[in-house]
Amino acid sequence: MKKRFIRDLEVSSIGLGCMGFSHGYGSGPDRSESIRLIRQAYDMGCTFFDTAEGYGNGSNEELVGEAIKPIRDKIILATKFRIVKDSATTLKETTMQQIRTHVEASLKRLGTDHIDLYYQHRVNKDIPVEEIAFSMGELIKEGKILAWGQSQATEEEIRRAHAVTPMTAIQSEYSIMERMFEKDVIPACEELGIGFVPFSPLASGFLSGKISKDTKYEGDDVRRVITRFDRDNIIANQPLLDLITRFAESKNATPAQVSLAWMLHKKDFIVPIPGSRKLESIQENLGAAEVELTEDEYNQIEIELANIEIHGNRTDEDIAKLRKL
């Protein structure tokens, strides 16, 4: 597996998003099978694993912690926290106290004494990013975390937070189907030396080419509310799948691999973390690191993408509605 750097952290050029093992995509494999799959991903070269306290109310952290126990010193572990504004005060000390509660709980669930990369799971608009950044700096000094970052942050939020405590990575949705962060966030990351870690780099599986207009989703599967999975939008987005499938055939690769290779070609500080719960899909996704686009191929894809309209998207508001169903 090829390696990349997100600031000072060396990681496999493709990581593994572990959320789906216990949250967000309906029923998955049992615990023992999930642990086996995570360890097999490592055997295939993956050294970058991502979870969050919010995935399954902490159960995903517990799962990942058990899975990586034999390889803890050989991998980079990322997790995320959410906090709310304390109504009584806005002092930095109060924010620090809240964050400390969260990090201690995550450390216990993960069975480790430090977190390599600790993200704020969505930027809370009610709490100054400077307060969060200060607290992260304190945790770094204490050795509880090695680095920190934000999720779904704006360029302004990134710059303000980075000025207080330098960030290592920004984790946000990014794929051929969702390119909103190319305008300002990714350029800001490049300027500041911050890595960019795309979640849902295969658009929740749409770019695998394995989704049909008749596919049904149940339970907590986020695709129930992501509008790109509406029947009409699946049909309307076929030109995009035709494009990546054509390039996949020419590269003896799969549509998913071409989608990830496109992303890897764009910037050397981008490290996608596709999630999967099947061995063959994990192997396929990690194998994208060996699929290289030439500059001409990349440019041709960009030219053709500019003429394709994308139908449907994914919003945090939709995901929040699903949690209430």
PDB file of C-alpha atoms in Angstrom:
ATOM      1  CA  MET A   1       0.000   0.000   0.000  1.00  0.00           C
ATOM      2  CA  LYS A   2       1.277   3.437  -0.926  1.00  0.00           C
ATOM      3  CA  LYS A   3       1.572   5.997   1.874  1.00  0.00           C
ATOM      4  CA  ARG A   4       0.739   9.678   2.197  1.00  0.00           C
ATOM      5  CA  PHE A   5       1.229  12.373   4.788  1.00  0.00           C
ATOM      6  CA  ILE A   6      -1.535  14.433   6.330  1.00  0.00           C
ATOM      7  CA  ARG A   7       0.672  17.033   7.914  1.00  0.00           C
ATOM      8  CA  ASP A   8       2.988  14.971  10.181  1.00  0.00           C
ATOM      9  CA  LEU A   9       0.954  11.748  10.194  1.00  0.00           C
ATOM     10  CA  GLU A  10       1.950   9.052   7.715  1.00  0.00           C
ATOM     11  CA  VAL A  11      -1.044   6.982   6.630  1.00  0.00           C
ATOM     12  CA  SER A  12      -2.023   4.546   3.922  1.00  0.00           C
ATOM     13  CA  SER A  13      -3.163   6.495   0.872  1.00  0.00           C
ATOM     14  CA  ILE A  14      -6.648   5.049   1.405  1.00  0.00           C
ATOM     15  CA  GLY A  15      -8.106   4.539   4.873  1.00  0.00           C
ATOM     16  CA  LEU A  16     -11.116   2.692   6.233  1.00  0.00           C
ATOM     17  CA  GLY A  17     -14.204   4.453   7.531  1.00  0.00           C
ATOM     18  CA  CYS A  18     -15.602   2.145  10.198  1.00  0.00           C
ATOM     19  CA  MET A  19     -18.990   3.757  10.845  1.00  0.00           C
ATOM     20  CA  GLY A  20     -20.959   1.257   8.775  1.00  0.00           C
ATOM     21  CA  PHE A  21     -19.990  -1.680  10.956  1.00  0.00           C
ATOM     22  CA  SER A  22     -22.410  -0.476  13.614  1.00  0.00           C
ATOM     23  CA  HIS A  23     -24.258   2.601  12.395  1.00  0.00           C
ATOM     24  CA  GLY A  24     -25.741   4.375   9.409  1.00  0.00           C
ATOM     25  CA  TYR A  25     -26.230   1.686   6.770  1.00  0.00           C
ATOM     26  CA  GLY A  26     -28.734  -0.732   8.245  1.00  0.00           C
ATOM     27  CA  SER A  27     -27.866  -4.075   9.769  1.00  0.00           C
ATOM     28  CA  GLY A  28     -24.269  -5.152   9.267  1.00  0.00           C
ATOM     29  CA  PRO A  29     -21.986  -8.055  10.109  1.00  0.00           C
ATOM     30  CA  ASP A  30     -21.811  -9.318  13.675  1.00  0.00           C
ATOM     31  CA  ARG A  31     -19.099  -8.133  16.023  1.00  0.00           C
ATOM     32  CA  SER A  32     -16.642 -10.951  15.431  1.00  0.00           C
ATOM     33  CA  GLU A  33     -16.937 -10.616  11.662  1.00  0.00           C
ATOM     34  CA  SER A  34     -16.508  -6.835  11.853  1.00  0.00           C
ATOM     35  CA  ILE A  35     -13.344  -7.233  13.910  1.00  0.00           C
ATOM     36  CA  ARG A  36     -12.040  -9.770  11.427  1.00  0.00           C
ATOM     37  CA  LEU A  37     -12.707  -7.412   8.501  1.00  0.00           C
ATOM     38  CA  ILE A  38     -10.959  -4.467  10.167  1.00  0.00           C
ATOM     39  CA  ARG A  39      -7.909  -6.611  10.852  1.00  0.00           C
ATOM     40  CA  GLN A  40      -7.947  -7.932   7.296  1.00  0.00           C
ATOM     41  CA  ALA A  41      -7.956  -4.349   6.034  1.00  0.00           C
ATOM     42  CA  TYR A  42      -4.734  -3.841   7.967  1.00  0.00           C
ATOM     43  CA  ASP A  43      -3.289  -7.013   6.450  1.00  0.00           C
ATOM     44  CA  MET A  44      -4.055  -5.520   3.031  1.00  0.00           C
ATOM     45  CA  GLY A  45      -2.056  -2.398   3.869  1.00  0.00           C
ATOM     46  CA  CYS A  46      -4.569  -0.031   5.476  1.00  0.00           C
ATOM     47  CA  THR A  47      -3.058   1.896   8.393  1.00  0.00           C
ATOM     48  CA  PHE A  48      -5.677   4.633   8.806  1.00  0.00           C
ATOM     49  CA  PHE A  49      -8.908   3.832  10.663  1.00  0.00           C
ATOM     50  CA  ASP A  50     -11.732   6.267  11.391  1.00  0.00           C
ATOM     51  CA  THR A  51     -14.544   6.138  13.935  1.00  0.00           C
ATOM     52  CA  ALA A  52     -16.521   8.525  16.180  1.00  0.00           C
ATOM     53  CA  GLU A  53     -18.180   8.575  19.569  1.00  0.00           C
ATOM     54  CA  GLY A  54     -21.490   9.255  17.815  1.00  0.00           C
ATOM     55  CA  TYR A  55     -21.460   6.086  15.746  1.00  0.00           C
ATOM     56  CA  GLY A  56     -23.759   3.722  17.586  1.00  0.00           C
ATOM     57  CA  ASN A  57     -23.521   5.767  20.817  1.00  0.00           C
ATOM     58  CA  GLY A  58     -19.930   4.702  21.397  1.00  0.00           C
ATOM     59  CA  SER A  59     -20.297   1.094  20.283  1.00  0.00           C
ATOM     60  CA  ASN A  60     -18.314   1.711  17.106  1.00  0.00           C
ATOM     61  CA  GLU A  61     -15.369   3.033  19.115  1.00  0.00           C
ATOM     62  CA  GLU A  62     -15.509  -0.069  21.307  1.00  0.00           C
ATOM     63  CA  LEU A  63     -15.551  -2.277  18.214  1.00  0.00           C
ATOM     64  CA  VAL A  64     -12.652  -0.476  16.556  1.00  0.00           C
ATOM     65  CA  GLY A  65     -10.691  -0.432  19.796  1.00  0.00           C
ATOM     66  CA  GLU A  66     -10.950  -4.190  20.123  1.00  0.00           C
ATOM     67  CA  ALA A  67     -10.130  -4.745  16.448  1.00  0.00           C
ATOM     68  CA  ILE A  68      -6.947  -2.657  16.461  1.00  0.00           C
ATOM     69  CA  LYS A  69      -5.654  -3.808  19.835  1.00  0.00           C
ATOM     70  CA  PRO A  70      -2.996  -6.152  18.358  1.00  0.00           C
ATOM     71  CA  ILE A  71      -1.840  -3.459  15.883  1.00  0.00           C
ATOM     72  CA  ARG A  72      -2.362  -0.266  17.868  1.00  0.00           C
ATOM     73  CA  ASP A  73       1.218   0.957  17.520  1.00  0.00           C
ATOM     74  CA  LYS A  74       1.221   0.306  13.766  1.00  0.00           C
ATOM     75  CA  ILE A  75      -1.811   2.341  12.718  1.00  0.00           C
ATOM     76  CA  ILE A  76      -3.224   5.866  12.841  1.00  0.00           C
ATOM     77  CA  LEU A  77      -6.482   6.038  14.779  1.00  0.00           C
ATOM     78  CA  ALA A  78      -8.969   8.867  14.252  1.00  0.00           C
ATOM     79  CA  THR A  79     -12.162   9.562  16.150  1.00  0.00           C
ATOM     80  CA  LYS A  80     -14.528  12.484  16.618  1.00  0.00           C
ATOM     81  CA  PHE A  81     -16.411  14.329  19.354  1.00  0.00           C
ATOM     82  CA  ARG A  82     -19.424  16.641  19.575  1.00  0.00           C
ATOM     83  CA  ILE A  83     -20.050  19.224  22.272  1.00  0.00           C
ATOM     84  CA  VAL A  84     -22.750  21.817  22.885  1.00  0.00           C
ATOM     85  CA  LYS A  85     -22.523  25.315  24.282  1.00  0.00           C
ATOM     86  CA  ASP A  86     -22.724  25.525  28.067  1.00  0.00           C
ATOM     87  CA  SER A  87     -25.583  27.915  28.802  1.00  0.00           C
ATOM     88  CA  ALA A  88     -24.014  29.123  32.021  1.00  0.00           C
ATOM     89  CA  THR A  89     -20.737  30.436  30.701  1.00  0.00           C
ATOM     90  CA  THR A  90     -18.575  30.692  27.619  1.00  0.00           C
ATOM     91  CA  LEU A  91     -15.254  30.458  29.441  1.00  0.00           C
ATOM     92  CA  LYS A  92     -12.534  28.400  27.766  1.00  0.00           C
ATOM     93  CA  GLU A  93     -12.265  26.345  30.940  1.00  0.00           C
ATOM     94  CA  THR A  94     -15.862  25.151  30.565  1.00  0.00           C
ATOM     95  CA  THR A  95     -15.288  24.102  26.973  1.00  0.00           C
ATOM     96  CA  MET A  96     -12.128  22.319  28.055  1.00  0.00           C
ATOM     97  CA  GLN A  97     -14.003  20.476  30.783  1.00  0.00           C
ATOM     98  CA  GLN A  98     -16.619  19.261  28.310  1.00  0.00           C
ATOM     99  CA  ILE A  99     -14.027  18.129  25.795  1.00  0.00           C
ATOM    100  CA  ARG A 100     -11.997  16.387  28.473  1.00  0.00           C
ATOM    101  CA  THR A 101     -15.062  14.336  29.431  1.00  0.00           C
ATOM    102  CA  HIS A 102     -15.486  13.285  25.816  1.00  0.00           C
ATOM    103  CA  VAL A 103     -11.847  12.427  25.161  1.00  0.00           C
ATOM    104  CA  GLU A 104     -11.552  10.391  28.355  1.00  0.00           C
ATOM    105  CA  ALA A 105     -14.648   8.401  27.426  1.00  0.00           C
ATOM    106  CA  SER A 106     -13.316   7.774  23.915  1.00  0.00           C
ATOM    107  CA  LEU A 107      -9.929   6.695  25.219  1.00  0.00           C
ATOM    108  CA  LYS A 108     -11.635   4.172  27.497  1.00  0.00           C
ATOM    109  CA  ARG A 109     -13.851   2.782  24.737  1.00  0.00           C
ATOM    110  CA  LEU A 110     -10.939   2.577  22.305  1.00  0.00           C
ATOM    111  CA  GLY A 111      -8.686   0.937  24.884  1.00  0.00           C
ATOM    112  CA  THR A 112      -5.783   3.275  24.191  1.00  0.00           C
ATOM    113  CA  ASP A 113      -3.838   5.991  25.987  1.00  0.00           C
ATOM    114  CA  HIS A 114      -3.884   8.438  23.090  1.00  0.00           C
ATOM    115  CA  ILE A 115      -5.841   9.335  19.949  1.00  0.00           C
ATOM    116  CA  ASP A 116      -3.752  10.069  16.882  1.00  0.00           C
ATOM    117  CA  LEU A 117      -6.255  12.398  15.207  1.00  0.00           C
ATOM    118  CA  TYR A 118      -9.185  13.938  17.076  1.00  0.00           C
ATOM    119  CA  TYR A 119     -11.847  15.784  15.073  1.00  0.00           C
ATOM    120  CA  GLN A 120     -14.611  18.104  16.123  1.00  0.00           C
ATOM    121  CA  HIS A 121     -17.558  16.233  14.588  1.00  0.00           C
ATOM    122  CA  ARG A 122     -19.200  19.108  12.729  1.00  0.00           C
ATOM    123  CA  VAL A 123     -18.300  22.625  13.781  1.00  0.00           C
ATOM    124  CA  ASN A 124     -20.733  23.890  16.409  1.00  0.00           C
ATOM    125  CA  LYS A 125     -21.657  27.409  15.327  1.00  0.00           C
ATOM    126  CA  ASP A 126     -22.497  28.387  18.934  1.00  0.00           C
ATOM    127  CA  ILE A 127     -18.961  27.808  20.224  1.00  0.00           C
ATOM    128  CA  PRO A 128     -16.074  29.959  18.964  1.00  0.00           C
ATOM    129  CA  VAL A 129     -13.667  27.771  17.025  1.00  0.00           C
ATOM    130  CA  GLU A 130     -10.867  29.463  18.930  1.00  0.00           C
ATOM    131  CA  GLU A 131     -12.116  27.886  22.176  1.00  0.00           C
ATOM    132  CA  ILE A 132     -12.095  24.438  20.592  1.00  0.00           C
ATOM    133  CA  ALA A 133      -8.643  25.022  19.130  1.00  0.00           C
ATOM    134  CA  PHE A 134      -7.273  26.143  22.509  1.00  0.00           C
ATOM    135  CA  SER A 135      -8.639  23.014  24.158  1.00  0.00           C
ATOM    136  CA  MET A 136      -7.126  20.822  21.454  1.00  0.00           C
ATOM    137  CA  GLY A 137      -3.769  22.453  22.096  1.00  0.00           C
ATOM    138  CA  GLU A 138      -4.028  21.560  25.762  1.00  0.00           C
ATOM    139  CA  LEU A 139      -4.858  17.925  24.958  1.00  0.00           C
ATOM    140  CA  ILE A 140      -1.881  17.764  22.614  1.00  0.00           C
ATOM    141  CA  LYS A 141       0.396  19.091  25.363  1.00  0.00           C
ATOM    142  CA  GLU A 142      -0.945  16.399  27.698  1.00  0.00           C
ATOM    143  CA  GLY A 143      -0.360  13.662  25.118  1.00  0.00           C
ATOM    144  CA  LYS A 144      -4.001  12.569  25.050  1.00  0.00           C
ATOM    145  CA  ILE A 145      -4.173  13.388  21.351  1.00  0.00           C
ATOM    146  CA  LEU A 146      -1.409  13.820  18.801  1.00  0.00           C
ATOM    147  CA  ALA A 147      -3.284  16.009  16.316  1.00  0.00           C
ATOM    148  CA  TRP A 148      -6.677  17.513  15.673  1.00  0.00           C
ATOM    149  CA  GLY A 149      -9.030  18.644  12.954  1.00  0.00           C
ATOM    150  CA  GLN A 150     -12.527  19.780  12.035  1.00  0.00           C
ATOM    151  CA  SER A 151     -15.388  18.201  10.095  1.00  0.00           C
ATOM    152  CA  GLN A 152     -17.457  20.030   7.466  1.00  0.00           C
ATOM    153  CA  ALA A 153     -15.704  23.312   8.302  1.00  0.00           C
ATOM    154  CA  THR A 154     -15.751  26.493   6.250  1.00  0.00           C
ATOM    155  CA  GLU A 155     -12.602  28.200   5.041  1.00  0.00           C
ATOM    156  CA  GLU A 156     -13.048  30.938   7.653  1.00  0.00           C
ATOM    157  CA  GLU A 157     -13.456  28.422  10.490  1.00  0.00           C
ATOM    158  CA  ILE A 158     -10.363  26.561   9.346  1.00  0.00           C
ATOM    159  CA  ARG A 159      -8.215  29.673   9.266  1.00  0.00           C
ATOM    160  CA  ARG A 160      -9.405  30.941  12.647  1.00  0.00           C
ATOM    161  CA  ALA A 161      -8.908  27.599  14.390  1.00  0.00           C
ATOM    162  CA  HIS A 162      -5.588  26.858  12.707  1.00  0.00           C
ATOM    163  CA  ALA A 163      -4.199  30.204  13.904  1.00  0.00           C
ATOM    164  CA  VAL A 164      -4.694  29.077  17.529  1.00  0.00           C
ATOM    165  CA  THR A 165      -3.599  25.432  17.322  1.00  0.00           C
ATOM    166  CA  PRO A 166      -2.405  24.159  13.932  1.00  0.00           C
ATOM    167  CA  MET A 167      -4.672  21.495  12.493  1.00  0.00           C
ATOM    168  CA  THR A 168      -3.640  18.268  10.820  1.00  0.00           C
ATOM    169  CA  ALA A 169      -6.747  17.403   8.804  1.00  0.00           C
ATOM    170  CA  ILE A 170     -10.196  18.473   7.694  1.00  0.00           C
ATOM    171  CA  GLN A 171     -12.724  15.659   7.271  1.00  0.00           C
ATOM    172  CA  SER A 172     -15.647  16.482   5.007  1.00  0.00           C
ATOM    173  CA  GLU A 173     -17.855  14.898   2.391  1.00  0.00           C
ATOM    174  CA  TYR A 174     -16.160  14.862  -0.992  1.00  0.00           C
ATOM    175  CA  SER A 175     -16.564  12.800  -4.137  1.00  0.00           C
ATOM    176  CA  ILE A 176     -17.064  13.150  -7.863  1.00  0.00           C
ATOM    177  CA  MET A 177     -20.720  13.774  -6.999  1.00  0.00           C
ATOM    178  CA  GLU A 178     -20.118  16.335  -4.230  1.00  0.00           C
ATOM    179  CA  ARG A 179     -17.402  18.879  -5.009  1.00  0.00           C
ATOM    180  CA  MET A 180     -18.458  21.952  -3.007  1.00  0.00           C
ATOM    181  CA  PHE A 181     -15.201  22.069  -1.022  1.00  0.00           C
ATOM    182  CA  GLU A 182     -13.029  22.449  -4.109  1.00  0.00           C
ATOM    183  CA  LYS A 183     -13.784  26.161  -4.298  1.00  0.00           C
ATOM    184  CA  ASP A 184     -12.217  27.337  -1.036  1.00  0.00           C
ATOM    185  CA  VAL A 185     -11.670  24.631   1.601  1.00  0.00           C
ATOM    186  CA  ILE A 186      -9.304  22.343  -0.308  1.00  0.00           C
ATOM    187  CA  PRO A 187      -7.219  25.309  -1.564  1.00  0.00           C
ATOM    188  CA  ALA A 188      -7.026  26.608   2.031  1.00  0.00           C
ATOM    189  CA  CYS A 189      -5.860  23.185   3.224  1.00  0.00           C
ATOM    190  CA  GLU A 190      -3.154  23.197   0.566  1.00  0.00           C
ATOM    191  CA  GLU A 191      -2.021  26.679   1.557  1.00  0.00           C
ATOM    192  CA  LEU A 192      -1.924  25.876   5.275  1.00  0.00           C
ATOM    193  CA  GLY A 193      -0.416  22.401   4.984  1.00  0.00           C
ATOM    194  CA  ILE A 194      -3.538  20.647   6.292  1.00  0.00           C
ATOM    195  CA  GLY A 195      -4.620  17.229   5.031  1.00  0.00           C
ATOM    196  CA  PHE A 196      -8.080  16.694   3.566  1.00  0.00           C
ATOM    197  CA  VAL A 197      -9.867  13.452   4.473  1.00  0.00           C
ATOM    198  CA  PRO A 198     -13.017  12.813   2.419  1.00  0.00           C
ATOM    199  CA  PHE A 199     -15.802  10.801   3.986  1.00  0.00           C
ATOM    200  CA  SER A 200     -18.300   9.178   1.621  1.00  0.00           C
ATOM    201  CA  PRO A 201     -15.772   9.350  -1.253  1.00  0.00           C
ATOM    202  CA  LEU A 202     -17.895   6.856  -3.181  1.00  0.00           C
ATOM    203  CA  ALA A 203     -21.083   8.838  -2.525  1.00  0.00           C
ATOM    204  CA  SER A 204     -22.429   6.239  -0.077  1.00  0.00           C
ATOM    205  CA  GLY A 205     -21.799   3.495  -2.596  1.00  0.00           C
ATOM    206  CA  PHE A 206     -23.430   5.166  -5.596  1.00  0.00           C
ATOM    207  CA  LEU A 207     -20.102   5.383  -7.457  1.00  0.00           C
ATOM    208  CA  SER A 208     -19.543   1.653  -7.095  1.00  0.00           C
ATOM    209  CA  GLY A 209     -21.947   1.178  -9.990  1.00  0.00           C
ATOM    210  CA  LYS A 210     -23.736  -1.512  -7.994  1.00  0.00           C
ATOM    211  CA  ILE A 211     -26.814   0.542  -7.079  1.00  0.00           C
ATOM    212  CA  SER A 212     -29.977   0.042  -9.106  1.00  0.00           C
ATOM    213  CA  LYS A 213     -33.100   2.165  -9.325  1.00  0.00           C
ATOM    214  CA  ASP A 214     -34.991  -0.589  -7.529  1.00  0.00           C
ATOM    215  CA  THR A 215     -32.638  -0.961  -4.555  1.00  0.00           C
ATOM    216  CA  LYS A 216     -34.458  -0.568  -1.222  1.00  0.00           C
ATOM    217  CA  TYR A 217     -32.984   0.673   2.065  1.00  0.00           C
ATOM    218  CA  GLU A 218     -34.226  -0.017   5.572  1.00  0.00           C
ATOM    219  CA  GLY A 219     -33.620   0.882   9.218  1.00  0.00           C
ATOM    220  CA  ASP A 220     -31.009   3.544   9.895  1.00  0.00           C
ATOM    221  CA  ASP A 221     -29.581   3.347   6.363  1.00  0.00           C
ATOM    222  CA  VAL A 222     -28.775   6.958   5.432  1.00  0.00           C
ATOM    223  CA  ARG A 223     -29.573   6.235   1.802  1.00  0.00           C
ATOM    224  CA  ARG A 224     -33.257   6.324   2.733  1.00  0.00           C
ATOM    225  CA  VAL A 225     -32.994  10.131   2.882  1.00  0.00           C
ATOM    226  CA  ILE A 226     -30.096  10.990   0.550  1.00  0.00           C
ATOM    227  CA  THR A 227     -31.880  12.307  -2.522  1.00  0.00           C
ATOM    228  CA  ARG A 228     -29.330  10.993  -5.021  1.00  0.00           C
ATOM    229  CA  PHE A 229     -30.790   7.562  -4.220  1.00  0.00           C
ATOM    230  CA  ASP A 230     -34.289   8.565  -5.284  1.00  0.00           C
ATOM    231  CA  ARG A 231     -35.333   6.421  -8.228  1.00  0.00           C
ATOM    232  CA  ASP A 232     -35.532   9.351 -10.666  1.00  0.00           C
ATOM    233  CA  ASN A 233     -32.133  10.689  -9.615  1.00  0.00           C
ATOM    234  CA  ILE A 234     -30.475   7.291 -10.005  1.00  0.00           C
ATOM    235  CA  ILE A 235     -31.710   7.249 -13.574  1.00  0.00           C
ATOM    236  CA  ALA A 236     -30.726  10.886 -14.170  1.00  0.00           C
ATOM    237  CA  ASN A 237     -27.190  10.296 -12.861  1.00  0.00           C
ATOM    238  CA  GLN A 238     -26.498   7.416 -15.250  1.00  0.00           C
ATOM    239  CA  PRO A 239     -24.257   9.599 -17.493  1.00  0.00           C
ATOM    240  CA  LEU A 240     -21.834   9.948 -14.580  1.00  0.00           C
ATOM    241  CA  LEU A 241     -21.708   6.193 -14.073  1.00  0.00           C
ATOM    242  CA  ASP A 242     -21.249   5.700 -17.805  1.00  0.00           C
ATOM    243  CA  LEU A 243     -18.236   8.029 -17.705  1.00  0.00           C
ATOM    244  CA  ILE A 244     -16.407   6.352 -14.848  1.00  0.00           C
ATOM    245  CA  THR A 245     -17.320   2.897 -16.130  1.00  0.00           C
ATOM    246  CA  ARG A 246     -15.756   3.713 -19.497  1.00  0.00           C
ATOM    247  CA  PHE A 247     -12.512   4.765 -17.847  1.00  0.00           C
ATOM    248  CA  ALA A 248     -12.647   1.774 -15.512  1.00  0.00           C
ATOM    249  CA  GLU A 249     -12.809  -0.614 -18.452  1.00  0.00           C
ATOM    250  CA  SER A 250      -9.831   1.085 -20.099  1.00  0.00           C
ATOM    251  CA  LYS A 251      -7.807   0.782 -16.860  1.00  0.00           C
ATOM    252  CA  ASN A 252      -8.891  -2.801 -16.079  1.00  0.00           C
ATOM    253  CA  ALA A 253     -10.346  -1.382 -12.871  1.00  0.00           C
ATOM    254  CA  THR A 254     -13.773  -0.844 -11.325  1.00  0.00           C
ATOM    255  CA  PRO A 255     -15.884   2.348 -11.239  1.00  0.00           C
ATOM    256  CA  ALA A 256     -15.187   2.670  -7.511  1.00  0.00           C
ATOM    257  CA  GLN A 257     -11.444   2.427  -8.090  1.00  0.00           C
ATOM    258  CA  VAL A 258     -11.508   5.052 -10.831  1.00  0.00           C
ATOM    259  CA  SER A 259     -13.541   7.372  -8.582  1.00  0.00           C
ATOM    260  CA  LEU A 260     -10.938   7.034  -5.817  1.00  0.00           C
ATOM    261  CA  ALA A 261      -8.003   7.259  -8.256  1.00  0.00           C
ATOM    262  CA  TRP A 262      -9.447  10.542  -9.585  1.00  0.00           C
ATOM    263  CA  MET A 263      -9.435  11.886  -6.035  1.00  0.00           C
ATOM    264  CA  LEU A 264      -5.914  10.677  -5.269  1.00  0.00           C
ATOM    265  CA  HIS A 265      -4.622  12.243  -8.479  1.00  0.00           C
ATOM    266  CA  LYS A 266      -6.099  15.639  -7.630  1.00  0.00           C
ATOM    267  CA  LYS A 267      -3.959  16.407  -4.551  1.00  0.00           C
ATOM    268  CA  ASP A 268      -1.321  14.432  -2.673  1.00  0.00           C
ATOM    269  CA  PHE A 269      -2.711  15.517   0.717  1.00  0.00           C
ATOM    270  CA  ILE A 270      -6.153  13.999   0.069  1.00  0.00           C
ATOM    271  CA  VAL A 271      -6.724  10.671   1.844  1.00  0.00           C
ATOM    272  CA  PRO A 272     -10.200   9.166   1.319  1.00  0.00           C
ATOM    273  CA  ILE A 273     -11.762   6.843   3.894  1.00  0.00           C
ATOM    274  CA  PRO A 274     -14.357   4.731   2.083  1.00  0.00           C
ATOM    275  CA  GLY A 275     -16.385   2.450   4.297  1.00  0.00           C
ATOM    276  CA  SER A 276     -17.384  -1.099   3.525  1.00  0.00           C
ATOM    277  CA  ARG A 277     -18.600  -4.188   5.372  1.00  0.00           C
ATOM    278  CA  LYS A 278     -17.632  -6.814   2.809  1.00  0.00           C
ATOM    279  CA  LEU A 279     -14.152  -8.214   2.317  1.00  0.00           C
ATOM    280  CA  GLU A 280     -14.276  -7.975  -1.466  1.00  0.00           C
ATOM    281  CA  SER A 281     -15.331  -4.317  -1.325  1.00  0.00           C
ATOM    282  CA  ILE A 282     -12.604  -3.413   1.174  1.00  0.00           C
ATOM    283  CA  GLN A 283     -10.076  -5.129  -1.076  1.00  0.00           C
ATOM    284  CA  GLU A 284     -11.483  -3.301  -4.103  1.00  0.00           C
ATOM    285  CA  ASN A 285     -11.348   0.095  -2.413  1.00  0.00           C
ATOM    286  CA  LEU A 286      -7.830  -0.315  -1.056  1.00  0.00           C
ATOM    287  CA  GLY A 287      -6.746  -1.578  -4.475  1.00  0.00           C
ATOM    288  CA  ALA A 288      -7.595   1.839  -5.917  1.00  0.00           C
ATOM    289  CA  ALA A 289      -4.245   3.038  -4.585  1.00  0.00           C
ATOM    290  CA  GLU A 290      -2.610   1.064  -7.401  1.00  0.00           C
ATOM    291  CA  VAL A 291      -4.830   2.541 -10.119  1.00  0.00           C
ATOM    292  CA  GLU A 292      -3.053   5.569 -11.558  1.00  0.00           C
ATOM    293  CA  LEU A 293      -4.589   8.043 -13.962  1.00  0.00           C
ATOM    294  CA  THR A 294      -2.352   9.802 -16.445  1.00  0.00           C
ATOM    295  CA  GLU A 295      -2.567  13.579 -16.587  1.00  0.00           C
ATOM    296  CA  ASP A 296      -4.394  13.290 -19.906  1.00  0.00           C
ATOM    297  CA  GLU A 297      -6.890  10.803 -18.466  1.00  0.00           C
ATOM    298  CA  TYR A 298      -7.500  12.993 -15.444  1.00  0.00           C
ATOM    299  CA  ASN A 299      -8.005  16.078 -17.593  1.00  0.00           C
ATOM    300  CA  GLN A 300     -10.405  14.223 -19.874  1.00  0.00           C
ATOM    301  CA  ILE A 301     -12.486  13.133 -16.895  1.00  0.00           C
ATOM    302  CA  GLU A 302     -12.582  16.728 -15.652  1.00  0.00           C
ATOM    303  CA  ILE A 303     -13.681  18.009 -19.058  1.00  0.00           C
ATOM    304  CA  GLU A 304     -16.494  15.488 -19.275  1.00  0.00           C
ATOM    305  CA  LEU A 305     -17.565  16.008 -15.661  1.00  0.00           C
ATOM    306  CA  ALA A 306     -18.039  19.710 -16.375  1.00  0.00           C
ATOM    307  CA  ASN A 307     -20.822  18.783 -18.806  1.00  0.00           C
ATOM    308  CA  ILE A 308     -22.643  16.369 -16.475  1.00  0.00           C
ATOM    309  CA  GLU A 309     -25.331  17.632 -14.107  1.00  0.00           C
ATOM    310  CA  ILE A 310     -25.483  15.852 -10.755  1.00  0.00           C
ATOM    311  CA  HIS A 311     -28.956  15.159  -9.388  1.00  0.00           C
ATOM    312  CA  GLY A 312     -29.595  14.829  -5.636  1.00  0.00           C
ATOM    313  CA  ASN A 313     -27.309  15.280  -2.669  1.00  0.00           C
ATOM    314  CA  ARG A 314     -26.704  14.510   0.997  1.00  0.00           C
ATOM    315  CA  THR A 315     -27.443  17.005   3.765  1.00  0.00           C
ATOM    316  CA  ASP A 316     -26.920  16.903   7.511  1.00  0.00           C
ATOM    317  CA  GLU A 317     -30.541  18.016   7.904  1.00  0.00           C
ATOM    318  CA  ASP A 318     -31.741  14.913   6.067  1.00  0.00           C
ATOM    319  CA  ILE A 319     -29.545  12.677   8.205  1.00  0.00           C
ATOM    320  CA  ALA A 320     -30.928  14.311  11.367  1.00  0.00           C
ATOM    321  CA  LYS A 321     -34.485  13.589  10.184  1.00  0.00           C
ATOM    322  CA  LEU A 322     -33.617   9.923   9.671  1.00  0.00           C
ATOM    323  CA  ARG A 323     -32.449   9.609  13.285  1.00  0.00           C
ATOM    324  CA  LYS A 324     -35.945  10.619  14.394  1.00  0.00           C
ATOM    325  CA  LEU A 325     -37.752   8.041  12.255  1.00  0.00           C
TER     326      LEU A 325
END
